[in-house]
Coordinates of C-alpha atoms in Angstrom, one line a residue:
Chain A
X261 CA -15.3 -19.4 -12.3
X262 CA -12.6 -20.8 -10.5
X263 CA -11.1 -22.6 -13.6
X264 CA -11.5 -19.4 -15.6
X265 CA -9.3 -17.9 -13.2
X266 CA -6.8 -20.4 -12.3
X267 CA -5.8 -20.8 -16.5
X268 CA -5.6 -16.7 -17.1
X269 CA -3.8 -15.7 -13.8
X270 CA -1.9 -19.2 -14.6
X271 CA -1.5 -18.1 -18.1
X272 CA -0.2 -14.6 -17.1
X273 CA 2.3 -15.9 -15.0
X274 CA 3.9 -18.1 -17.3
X275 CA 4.2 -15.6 -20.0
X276 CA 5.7 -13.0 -17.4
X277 CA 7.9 -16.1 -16.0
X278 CA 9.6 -16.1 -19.9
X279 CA 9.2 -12.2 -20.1
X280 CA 11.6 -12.0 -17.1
X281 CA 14.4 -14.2 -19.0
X282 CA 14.3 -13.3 -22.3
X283 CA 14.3 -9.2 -21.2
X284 CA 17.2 -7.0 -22.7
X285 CA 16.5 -4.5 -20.1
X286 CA 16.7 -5.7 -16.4
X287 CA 14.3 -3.4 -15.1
X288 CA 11.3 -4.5 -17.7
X289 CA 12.5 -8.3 -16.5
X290 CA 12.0 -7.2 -12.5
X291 CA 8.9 -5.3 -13.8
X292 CA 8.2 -9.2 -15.2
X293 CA 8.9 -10.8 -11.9
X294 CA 6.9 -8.9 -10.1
X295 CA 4.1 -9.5 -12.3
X296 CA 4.7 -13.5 -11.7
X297 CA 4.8 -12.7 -8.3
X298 CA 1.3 -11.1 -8.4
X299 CA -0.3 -14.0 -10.2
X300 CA 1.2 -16.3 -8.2
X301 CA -0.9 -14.8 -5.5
X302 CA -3.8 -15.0 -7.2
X303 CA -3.4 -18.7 -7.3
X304 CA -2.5 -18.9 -3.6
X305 CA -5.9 -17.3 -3.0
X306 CA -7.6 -20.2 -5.6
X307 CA -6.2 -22.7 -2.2
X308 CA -7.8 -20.7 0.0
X309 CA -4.2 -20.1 1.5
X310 CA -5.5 -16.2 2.1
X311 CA -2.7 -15.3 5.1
X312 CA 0.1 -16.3 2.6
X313 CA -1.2 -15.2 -0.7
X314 CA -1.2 -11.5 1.1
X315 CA 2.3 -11.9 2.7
X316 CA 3.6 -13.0 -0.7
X317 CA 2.3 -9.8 -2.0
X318 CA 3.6 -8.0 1.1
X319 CA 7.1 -9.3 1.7
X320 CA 8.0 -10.5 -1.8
X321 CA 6.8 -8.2 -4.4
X322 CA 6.3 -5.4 -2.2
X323 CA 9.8 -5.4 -0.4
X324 CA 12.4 -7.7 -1.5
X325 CA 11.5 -6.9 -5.5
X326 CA 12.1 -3.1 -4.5
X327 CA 15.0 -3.6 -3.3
X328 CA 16.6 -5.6 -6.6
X329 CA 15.0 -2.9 -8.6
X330 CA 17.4 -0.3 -6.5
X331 CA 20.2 -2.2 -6.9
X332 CA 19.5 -2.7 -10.8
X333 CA 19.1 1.3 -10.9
X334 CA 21.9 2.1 -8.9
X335 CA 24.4 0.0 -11.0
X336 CA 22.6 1.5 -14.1
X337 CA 22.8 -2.1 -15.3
X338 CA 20.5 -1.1 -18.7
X339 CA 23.8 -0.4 -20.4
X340 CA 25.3 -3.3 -19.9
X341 CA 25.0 -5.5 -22.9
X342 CA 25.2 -9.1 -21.9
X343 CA 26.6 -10.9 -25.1
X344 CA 24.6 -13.5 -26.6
X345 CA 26.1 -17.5 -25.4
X346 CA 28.2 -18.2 -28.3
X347 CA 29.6 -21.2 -27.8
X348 CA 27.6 -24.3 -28.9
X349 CA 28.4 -26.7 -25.6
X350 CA 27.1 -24.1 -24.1
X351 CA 23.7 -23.8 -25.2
X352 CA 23.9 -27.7 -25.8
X353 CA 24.5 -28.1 -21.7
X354 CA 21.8 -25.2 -20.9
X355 CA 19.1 -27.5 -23.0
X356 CA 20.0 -30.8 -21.9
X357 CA 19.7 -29.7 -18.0
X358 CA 16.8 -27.7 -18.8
X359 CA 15.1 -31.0 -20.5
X360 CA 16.5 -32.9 -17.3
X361 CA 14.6 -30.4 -15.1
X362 CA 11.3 -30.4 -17.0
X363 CA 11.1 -34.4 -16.5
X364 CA 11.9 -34.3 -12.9
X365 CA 9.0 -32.1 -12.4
X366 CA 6.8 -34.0 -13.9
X367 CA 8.1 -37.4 -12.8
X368 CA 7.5 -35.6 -9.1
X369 CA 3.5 -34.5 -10.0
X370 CA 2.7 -38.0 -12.0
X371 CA 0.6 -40.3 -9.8
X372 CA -2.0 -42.9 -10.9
X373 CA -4.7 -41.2 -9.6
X374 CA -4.7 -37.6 -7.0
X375 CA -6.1 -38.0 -3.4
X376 CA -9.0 -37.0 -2.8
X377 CA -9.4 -33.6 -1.5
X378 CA -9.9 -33.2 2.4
X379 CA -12.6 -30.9 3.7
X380 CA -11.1 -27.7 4.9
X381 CA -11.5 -26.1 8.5
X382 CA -13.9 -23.4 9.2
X383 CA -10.6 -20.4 9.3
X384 CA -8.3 -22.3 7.0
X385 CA -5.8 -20.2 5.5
X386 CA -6.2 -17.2 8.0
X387 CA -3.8 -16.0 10.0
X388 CA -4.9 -17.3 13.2
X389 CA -4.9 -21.1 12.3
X390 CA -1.1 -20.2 10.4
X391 CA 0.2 -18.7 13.6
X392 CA -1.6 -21.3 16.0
X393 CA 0.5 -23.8 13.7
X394 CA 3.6 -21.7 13.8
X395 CA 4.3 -21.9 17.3
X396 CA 3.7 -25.6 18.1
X397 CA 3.9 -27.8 15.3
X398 CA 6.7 -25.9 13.4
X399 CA 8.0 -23.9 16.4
X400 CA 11.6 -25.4 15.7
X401 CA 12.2 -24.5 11.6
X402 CA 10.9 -21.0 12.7
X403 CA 13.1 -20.2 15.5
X404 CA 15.9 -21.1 13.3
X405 CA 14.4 -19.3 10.4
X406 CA 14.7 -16.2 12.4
X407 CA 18.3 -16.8 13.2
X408 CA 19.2 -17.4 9.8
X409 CA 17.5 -13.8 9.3
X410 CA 18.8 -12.3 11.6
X411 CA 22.5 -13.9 10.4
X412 CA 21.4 -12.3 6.9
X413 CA 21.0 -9.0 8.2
X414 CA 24.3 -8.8 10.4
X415 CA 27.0 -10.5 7.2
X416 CA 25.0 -7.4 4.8
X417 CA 25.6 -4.9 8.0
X418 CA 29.3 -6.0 8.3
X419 CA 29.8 -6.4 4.2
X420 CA 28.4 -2.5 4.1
X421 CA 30.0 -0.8 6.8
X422 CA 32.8 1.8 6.1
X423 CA 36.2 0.9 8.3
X424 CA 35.9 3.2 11.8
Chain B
X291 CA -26.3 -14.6 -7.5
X292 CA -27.1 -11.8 -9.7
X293 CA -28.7 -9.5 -7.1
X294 CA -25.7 -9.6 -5.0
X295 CA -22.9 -8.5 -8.2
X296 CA -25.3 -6.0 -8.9
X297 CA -25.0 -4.3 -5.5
X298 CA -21.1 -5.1 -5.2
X299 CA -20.8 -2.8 -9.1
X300 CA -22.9 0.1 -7.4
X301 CA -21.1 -0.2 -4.1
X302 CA -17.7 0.1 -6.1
X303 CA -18.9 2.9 -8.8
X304 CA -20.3 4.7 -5.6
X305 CA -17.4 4.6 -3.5
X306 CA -15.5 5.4 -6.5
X307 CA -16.8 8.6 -7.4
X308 CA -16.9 9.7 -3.6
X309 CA -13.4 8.6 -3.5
X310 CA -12.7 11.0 -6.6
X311 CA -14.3 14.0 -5.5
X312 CA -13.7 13.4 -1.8
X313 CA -9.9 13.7 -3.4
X314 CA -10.9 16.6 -6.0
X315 CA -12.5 18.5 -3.0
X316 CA -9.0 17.9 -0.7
X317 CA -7.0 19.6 -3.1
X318 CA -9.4 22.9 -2.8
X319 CA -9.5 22.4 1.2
X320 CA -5.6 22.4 1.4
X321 CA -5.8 25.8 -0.6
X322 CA -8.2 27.4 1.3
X323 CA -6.8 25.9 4.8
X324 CA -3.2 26.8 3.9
X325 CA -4.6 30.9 3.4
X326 CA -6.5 30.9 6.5
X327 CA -3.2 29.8 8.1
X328 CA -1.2 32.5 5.7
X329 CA -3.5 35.3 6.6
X330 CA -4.8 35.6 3.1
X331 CA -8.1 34.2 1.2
X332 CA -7.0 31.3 -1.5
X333 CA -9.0 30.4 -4.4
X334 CA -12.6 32.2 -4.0
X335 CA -13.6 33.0 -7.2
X336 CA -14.7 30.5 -9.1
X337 CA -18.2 29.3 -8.6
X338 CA -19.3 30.2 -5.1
X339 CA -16.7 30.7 -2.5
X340 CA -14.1 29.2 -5.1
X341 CA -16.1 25.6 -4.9
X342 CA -15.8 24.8 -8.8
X343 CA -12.3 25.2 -8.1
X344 CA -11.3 21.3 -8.7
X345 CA -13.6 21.4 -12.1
X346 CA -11.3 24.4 -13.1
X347 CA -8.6 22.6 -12.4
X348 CA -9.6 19.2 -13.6
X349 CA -10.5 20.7 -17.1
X350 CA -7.1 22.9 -16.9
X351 CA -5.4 19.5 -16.7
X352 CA -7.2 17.2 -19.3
X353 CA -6.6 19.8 -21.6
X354 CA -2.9 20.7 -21.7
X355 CA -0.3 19.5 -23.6
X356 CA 0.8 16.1 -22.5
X357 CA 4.5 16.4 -23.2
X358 CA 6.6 13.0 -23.5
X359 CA 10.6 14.2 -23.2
X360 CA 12.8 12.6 -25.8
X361 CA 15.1 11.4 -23.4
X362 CA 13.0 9.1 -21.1
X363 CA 12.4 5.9 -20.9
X364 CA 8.8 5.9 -22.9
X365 CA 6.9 2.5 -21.4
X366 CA 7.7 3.2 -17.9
X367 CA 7.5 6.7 -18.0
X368 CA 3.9 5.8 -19.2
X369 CA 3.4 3.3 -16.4
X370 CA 5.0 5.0 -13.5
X371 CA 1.4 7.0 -12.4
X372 CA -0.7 4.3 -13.3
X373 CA 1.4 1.6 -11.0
X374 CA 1.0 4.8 -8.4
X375 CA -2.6 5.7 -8.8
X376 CA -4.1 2.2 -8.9
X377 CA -2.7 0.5 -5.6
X378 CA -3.6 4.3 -3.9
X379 CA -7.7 3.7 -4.9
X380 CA -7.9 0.1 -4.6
X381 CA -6.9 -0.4 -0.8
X382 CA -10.2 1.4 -0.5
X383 CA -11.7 -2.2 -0.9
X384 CA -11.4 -3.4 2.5
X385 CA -12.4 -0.6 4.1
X386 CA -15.9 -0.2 6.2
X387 CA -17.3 3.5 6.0
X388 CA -21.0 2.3 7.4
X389 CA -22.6 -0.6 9.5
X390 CA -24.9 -1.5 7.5
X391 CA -28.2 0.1 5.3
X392 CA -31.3 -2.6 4.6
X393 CA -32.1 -1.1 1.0
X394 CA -35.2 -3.2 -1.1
X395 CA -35.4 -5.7 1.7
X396 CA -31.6 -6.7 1.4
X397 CA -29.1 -5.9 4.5
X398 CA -26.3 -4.0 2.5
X399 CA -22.7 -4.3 4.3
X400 CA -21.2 -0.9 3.5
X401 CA -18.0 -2.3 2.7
X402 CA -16.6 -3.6 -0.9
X403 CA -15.0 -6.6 0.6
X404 CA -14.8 -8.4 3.8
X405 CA -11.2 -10.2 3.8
X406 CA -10.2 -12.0 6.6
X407 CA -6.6 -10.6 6.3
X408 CA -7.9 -7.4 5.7
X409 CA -5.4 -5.2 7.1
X410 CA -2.6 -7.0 5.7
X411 CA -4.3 -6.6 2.1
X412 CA -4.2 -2.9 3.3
X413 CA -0.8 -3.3 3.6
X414 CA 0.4 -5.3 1.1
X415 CA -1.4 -3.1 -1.8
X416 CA 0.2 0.3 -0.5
X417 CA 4.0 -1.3 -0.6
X418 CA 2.8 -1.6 -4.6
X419 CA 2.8 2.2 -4.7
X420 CA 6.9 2.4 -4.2
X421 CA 7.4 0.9 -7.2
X422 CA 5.6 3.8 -9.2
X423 CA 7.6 6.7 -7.4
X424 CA 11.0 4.3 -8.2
X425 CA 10.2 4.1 -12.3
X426 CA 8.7 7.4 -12.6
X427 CA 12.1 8.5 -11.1
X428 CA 13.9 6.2 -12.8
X429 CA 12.8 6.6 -16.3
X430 CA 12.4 10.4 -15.9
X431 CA 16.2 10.0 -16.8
X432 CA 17.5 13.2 -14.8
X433 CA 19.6 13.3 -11.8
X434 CA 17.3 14.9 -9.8
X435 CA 14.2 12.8 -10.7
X436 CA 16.4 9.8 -9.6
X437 CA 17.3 11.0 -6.7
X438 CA 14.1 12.2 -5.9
X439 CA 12.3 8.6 -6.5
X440 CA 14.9 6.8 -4.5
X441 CA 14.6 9.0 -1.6
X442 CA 11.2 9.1 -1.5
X443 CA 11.3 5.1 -1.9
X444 CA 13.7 4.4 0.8
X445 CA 11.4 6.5 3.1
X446 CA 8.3 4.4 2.1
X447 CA 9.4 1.6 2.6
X448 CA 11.7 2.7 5.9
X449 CA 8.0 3.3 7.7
X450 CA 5.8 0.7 6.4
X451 CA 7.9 -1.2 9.4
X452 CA 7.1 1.1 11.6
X453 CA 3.3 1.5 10.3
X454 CA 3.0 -2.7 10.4
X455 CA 4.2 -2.9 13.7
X456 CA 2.4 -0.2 15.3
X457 CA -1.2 -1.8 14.6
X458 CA 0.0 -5.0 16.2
X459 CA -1.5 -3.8 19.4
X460 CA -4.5 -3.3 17.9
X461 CA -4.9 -6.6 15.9
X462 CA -4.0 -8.1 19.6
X463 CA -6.4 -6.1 21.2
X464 CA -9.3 -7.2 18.8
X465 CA -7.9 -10.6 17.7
X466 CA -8.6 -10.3 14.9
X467 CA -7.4 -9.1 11.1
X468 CA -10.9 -7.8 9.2
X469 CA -11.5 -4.4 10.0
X470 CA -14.9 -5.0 10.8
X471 CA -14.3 -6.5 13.6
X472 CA -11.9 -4.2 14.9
X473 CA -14.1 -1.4 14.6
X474 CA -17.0 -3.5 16.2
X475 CA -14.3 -4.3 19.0
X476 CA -13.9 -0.8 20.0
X477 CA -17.8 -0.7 20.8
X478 CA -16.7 -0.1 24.4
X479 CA -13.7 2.0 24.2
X480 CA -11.6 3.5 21.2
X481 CA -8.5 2.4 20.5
X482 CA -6.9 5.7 20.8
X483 CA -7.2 5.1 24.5
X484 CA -6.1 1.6 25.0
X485 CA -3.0 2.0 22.3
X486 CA -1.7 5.9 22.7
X487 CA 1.5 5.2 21.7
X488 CA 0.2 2.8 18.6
X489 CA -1.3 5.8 17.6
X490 CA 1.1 8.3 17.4
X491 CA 3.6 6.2 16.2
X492 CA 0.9 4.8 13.5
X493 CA -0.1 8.8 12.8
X494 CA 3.6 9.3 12.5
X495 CA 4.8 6.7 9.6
X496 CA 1.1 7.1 8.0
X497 CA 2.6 11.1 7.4
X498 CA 5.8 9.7 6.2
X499 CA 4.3 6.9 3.8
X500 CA 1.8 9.9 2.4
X501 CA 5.0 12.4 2.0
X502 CA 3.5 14.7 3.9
X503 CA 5.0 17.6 5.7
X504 CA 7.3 17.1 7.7
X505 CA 8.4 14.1 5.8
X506 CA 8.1 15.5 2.4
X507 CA 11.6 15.9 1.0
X508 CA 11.2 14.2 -2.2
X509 CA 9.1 16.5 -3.7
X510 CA 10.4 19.4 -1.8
X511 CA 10.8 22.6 -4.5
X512 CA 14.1 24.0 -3.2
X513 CA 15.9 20.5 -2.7
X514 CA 14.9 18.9 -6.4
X515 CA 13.0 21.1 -8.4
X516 CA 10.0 18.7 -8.3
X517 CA 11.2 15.6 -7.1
X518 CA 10.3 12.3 -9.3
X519 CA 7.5 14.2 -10.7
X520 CA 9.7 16.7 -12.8
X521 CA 8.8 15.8 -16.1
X522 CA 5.5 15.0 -16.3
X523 CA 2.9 17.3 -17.5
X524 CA -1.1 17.3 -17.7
X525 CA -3.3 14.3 -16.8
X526 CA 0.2 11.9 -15.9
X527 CA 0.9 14.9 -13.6
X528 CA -2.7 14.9 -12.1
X529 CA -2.8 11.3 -11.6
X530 CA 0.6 11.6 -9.5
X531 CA -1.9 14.1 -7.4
X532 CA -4.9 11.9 -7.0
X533 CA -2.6 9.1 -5.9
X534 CA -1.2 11.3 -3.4
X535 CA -4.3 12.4 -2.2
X536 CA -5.8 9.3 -2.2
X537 CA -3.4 7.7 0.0
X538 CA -3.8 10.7 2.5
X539 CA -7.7 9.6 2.2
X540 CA -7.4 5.8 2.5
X541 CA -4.4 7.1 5.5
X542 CA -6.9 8.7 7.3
X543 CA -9.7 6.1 7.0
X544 CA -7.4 3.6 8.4
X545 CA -6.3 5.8 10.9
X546 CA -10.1 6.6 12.1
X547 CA -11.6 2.5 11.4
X548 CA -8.0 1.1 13.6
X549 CA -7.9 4.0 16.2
X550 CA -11.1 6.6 16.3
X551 CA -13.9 3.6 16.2
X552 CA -14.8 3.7 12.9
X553 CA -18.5 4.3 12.1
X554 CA -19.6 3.9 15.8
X555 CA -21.5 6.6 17.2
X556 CA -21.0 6.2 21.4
X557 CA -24.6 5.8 22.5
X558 CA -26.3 5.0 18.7
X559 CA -27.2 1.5 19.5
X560 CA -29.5 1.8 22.1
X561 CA -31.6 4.3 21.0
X562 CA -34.8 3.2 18.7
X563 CA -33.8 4.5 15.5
X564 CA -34.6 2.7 12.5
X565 CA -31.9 0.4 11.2
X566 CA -32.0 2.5 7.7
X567 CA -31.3 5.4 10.3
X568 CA -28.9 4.2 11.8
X569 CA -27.1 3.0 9.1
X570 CA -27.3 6.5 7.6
X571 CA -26.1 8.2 10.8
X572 CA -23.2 5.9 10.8
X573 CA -21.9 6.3 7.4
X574 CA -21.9 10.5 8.3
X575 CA -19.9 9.4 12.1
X576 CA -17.3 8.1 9.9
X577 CA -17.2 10.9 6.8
X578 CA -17.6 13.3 10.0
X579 CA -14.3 11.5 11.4
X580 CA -12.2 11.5 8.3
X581 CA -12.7 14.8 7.6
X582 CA -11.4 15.8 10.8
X583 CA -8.4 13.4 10.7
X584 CA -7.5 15.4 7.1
X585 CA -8.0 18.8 8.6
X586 CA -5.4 17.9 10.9
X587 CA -3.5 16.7 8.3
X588 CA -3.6 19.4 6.5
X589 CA -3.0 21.8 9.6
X590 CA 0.0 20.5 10.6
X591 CA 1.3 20.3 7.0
X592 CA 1.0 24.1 7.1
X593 CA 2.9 24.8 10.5
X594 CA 5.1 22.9 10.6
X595 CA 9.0 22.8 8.8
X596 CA 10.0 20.0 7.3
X597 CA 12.8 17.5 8.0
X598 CA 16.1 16.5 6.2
X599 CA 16.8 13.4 5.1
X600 CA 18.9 11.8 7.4
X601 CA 16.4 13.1 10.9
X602 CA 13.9 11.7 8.8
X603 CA 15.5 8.1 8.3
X604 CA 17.1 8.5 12.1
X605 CA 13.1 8.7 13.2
X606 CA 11.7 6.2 11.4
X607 CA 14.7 3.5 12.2
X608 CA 15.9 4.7 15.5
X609 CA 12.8 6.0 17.2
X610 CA 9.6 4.6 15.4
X611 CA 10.6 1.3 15.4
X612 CA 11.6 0.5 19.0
X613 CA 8.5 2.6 19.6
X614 CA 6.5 -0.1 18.0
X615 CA 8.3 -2.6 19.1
X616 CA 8.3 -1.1 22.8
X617 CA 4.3 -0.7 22.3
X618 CA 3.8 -4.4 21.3
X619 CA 5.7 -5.7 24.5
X620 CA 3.5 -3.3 26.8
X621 CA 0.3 -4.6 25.2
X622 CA 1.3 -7.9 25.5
X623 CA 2.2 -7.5 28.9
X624 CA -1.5 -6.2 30.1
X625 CA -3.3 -8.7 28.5
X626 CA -1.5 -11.3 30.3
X627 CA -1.6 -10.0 33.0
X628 CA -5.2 -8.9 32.9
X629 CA -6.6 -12.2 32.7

């Protein structure tokens, strides 16, 4: 059951994944995206990770995909025709660092044989152990993940505002 | 194994249908509510007292003609009331409307699903539903439709802060995330009286995420004509209903299983009823509950005006949010210092 669902929500997430780039329209590739998004909660919920399967939902395709799909109306991007690469070292150089890519990733994944898998806790992937872990293991990169939020928010204020 | 998916597919076609005609039935309450208000009678003549109303209605819609406009955007148009009406009936999962019934010598939980992030799930699925009010505006391909959809957007997602944070209290109160146990928490004392201001503000953005008066602008008549839905006609135009209506359902459940106790009945557990009766008796306590929550709903939708735009936005940032934020700091405060 598990493998059935890992390879179709796996599946679906790859075809969405090349949906997203090889869209015309920008809003059927963020339509795409959030698709991906979707599945890849799915699979976060196949590793028992339950607390951030539901956040990606919530934060990613539920807030920041809203967002790009705003600006992509607004700018009424759909009429913009983005002409086709047509010069060969282009595509040449987009192939070549895409093959590049492909054998790092699987350079990074190949091992002689996979660790065994550890039990897992009684509440593993809930919110409580995430949070218990949150602030004392990782109490540092999540201070200054909330400054560089907070940083995020006040250069898009600033950028906005009109001149009083 | 087999036993178990067997009761999970009646639980789900059950709470299904209820869901459907609980929704059907709103629609005819509003009308009738909203002429008591207006001094006048509503719909009474179809069936007895008007109640075939919604089958009227519900027949009126599947058969008209389902007009597609030349000039829109055809997929999305299509997709806009499905990606609203599916997130709106599925957040009914989590939710527990009964303790629990002991039918054919199983113990039933009357709930679909029993997540241990079950509020989040709550509110991850409803930020889904924006993205249906965005296309359907967007691909209606008419100034107001667009700026209908945005607006209503920007509002929905404006109080989904304030509607997150506002049940912080209550998560800290119960410690925990499935709703189950924050409706057996309040076994002592409902939530509405350890977290006022959580409610209020929660009540609040849960009228704003619905569009309900006073936060309905989007789909106000003499602003937009009809907001995002302009164009759509027949059964895409129904659906936009039932996922309106649903959220005001799944709303009000959440307001009544995070605030109003849920199924509990003060008193139920230590009498000797059965556990079939008692199971019964809770599933009414909570139906008994929502309903009430929706008549106020639908009573304050008929008194009171609604609000421009930018009060609307200046509530939900300015005021609901340090609300929330104010509320979580307070309950914080007394549970340190109450131990």
């Amino acid at each position: 059951m598990e493998a059935f669902l890992f390879y179709v929500f796996g599946g679906i997430a790859i075809a969405s994944a090349l949906s997203v780039v090889t869209r015309r329209n920008p809003v059927a590739g963020a339509i795409s995206l959030i698709v991906c998004f979707f599945c890849l909660a799915v699979l976060y919920v196949l590793l028992r990770a339950h607390f951030v399967a539901v956040i990606q939902v919530l934060v990613y395709a539920g807030a920041i995909m809203v967002l790009f799909l705003f600006v992509i109306m607004l700018l009424n991007l759909s009429q913009l025709e983005f002409g086709r690469a047509r010069n060969l070292v282009v595509k040449v150089v987009g192939a070549v660092l895409g093959v590049v890519l492909l054998v790092n990733l699987l350079a990074a994944i190949k091992r002689p044989h996979l660790p065994d898998a550890a039990p897992l806790s009684d509440g593993f992937g809930g919110a409580e152990q995430v949070g218990v872990l949150l602030f004392s293991k990782y109490l540092i990169p999540f201070e200054i993940a909330s400054v560089l939020l907070l940083a995020a928010i006040i250069g898009a204020i600033v950028l906005a505002r009109r001149e009083f | 194994m087999l036993a178990e998916l067997l009761v999970l597919i009646i639980k789900i076609v059950v709470i299904f249908f209820v869901l459907i005609t609980l929704v059907a039935y709103l629609t005819f309450a509003e009308r009738r509510i909203a002429a008591f208000v207006q001094d006048r009678l509503g719909p009474n003549r179809v069936g007895p007292e008007g109640l075939l109303q919604p089958l009227a209605d519900g027949i009126k819609n599947l058969l008209k003609e389902d007009i597609i406009p030349d000039h829109v955007n055809k997929p999305f148009f299509v997709l806009a009331p499905i990606m609203i009406a599916v997130p709106a009936l599925i957040t009914f999962a989590v939710i527990p409307f009964g303790g629990m019934l002991p039918i054919f010598g199983r113990e039933v939980q009357l709930r679909v699903a029993d997540i241990n992030v079950g509020l989040l799930y709550i509110f991850a699925i409803s930020s889904l539903g924006v993205y249906g009010v965005v296309l359907a505006g967007w691909s209606s391909n008419n100034k107001y439709s667009l700026l209908g959809g945005l607006r209503s957007s920007a509002q929905m997602i404006s109080y989904e802060i304030a509607m997150g944070l506002s049940v912080i209290g209550v998560v800290m109160i119960s410690e925990s995330l499935r709703l189950n146990q924050v409706v057996l928490s309040q076994s002592g004392l409902w939530n509405i009286v350890r977290q006022p201001l959580g409610f209020v503000v929660f009540v609040g953005a849960v009228m704003a995420e619905t569009n309900r008066i006073p936060f309905d602008l989007p789909e106000a008549e003499p602003e937009l004509v009809a907001g995002y839905h302009t164009e759509y006609s027949s059964m895409k135009f129904s659906l936009f209903f039932i996922a309106e209506y649903s959220n005001m359902v799944v709303g009000a459940a959440l307001i009544v299983t995070l605030f109003l106790g849920g199924w509990l009945v003060p008193g139920l557990e230590s009498t000797n009823l059965g556990p079939f009766a008692k199971g019964v008796i809770s599933i009414a306590a909570f139906l008994v509950k929502l309903l009430i929550v929706l008549f106020v709903f639908i009573w304050i939708r008929w008194t009171l005006p609604r609000f421009r735009y930018d009060q609307l936005m200046n509530l939900g940032w300015k005021v609901f949010l340090p609300l929330a934020l104010f509320n979580i700091f307070i309950t914080g405060l007394v549970i340190i210092l109450s131990q």
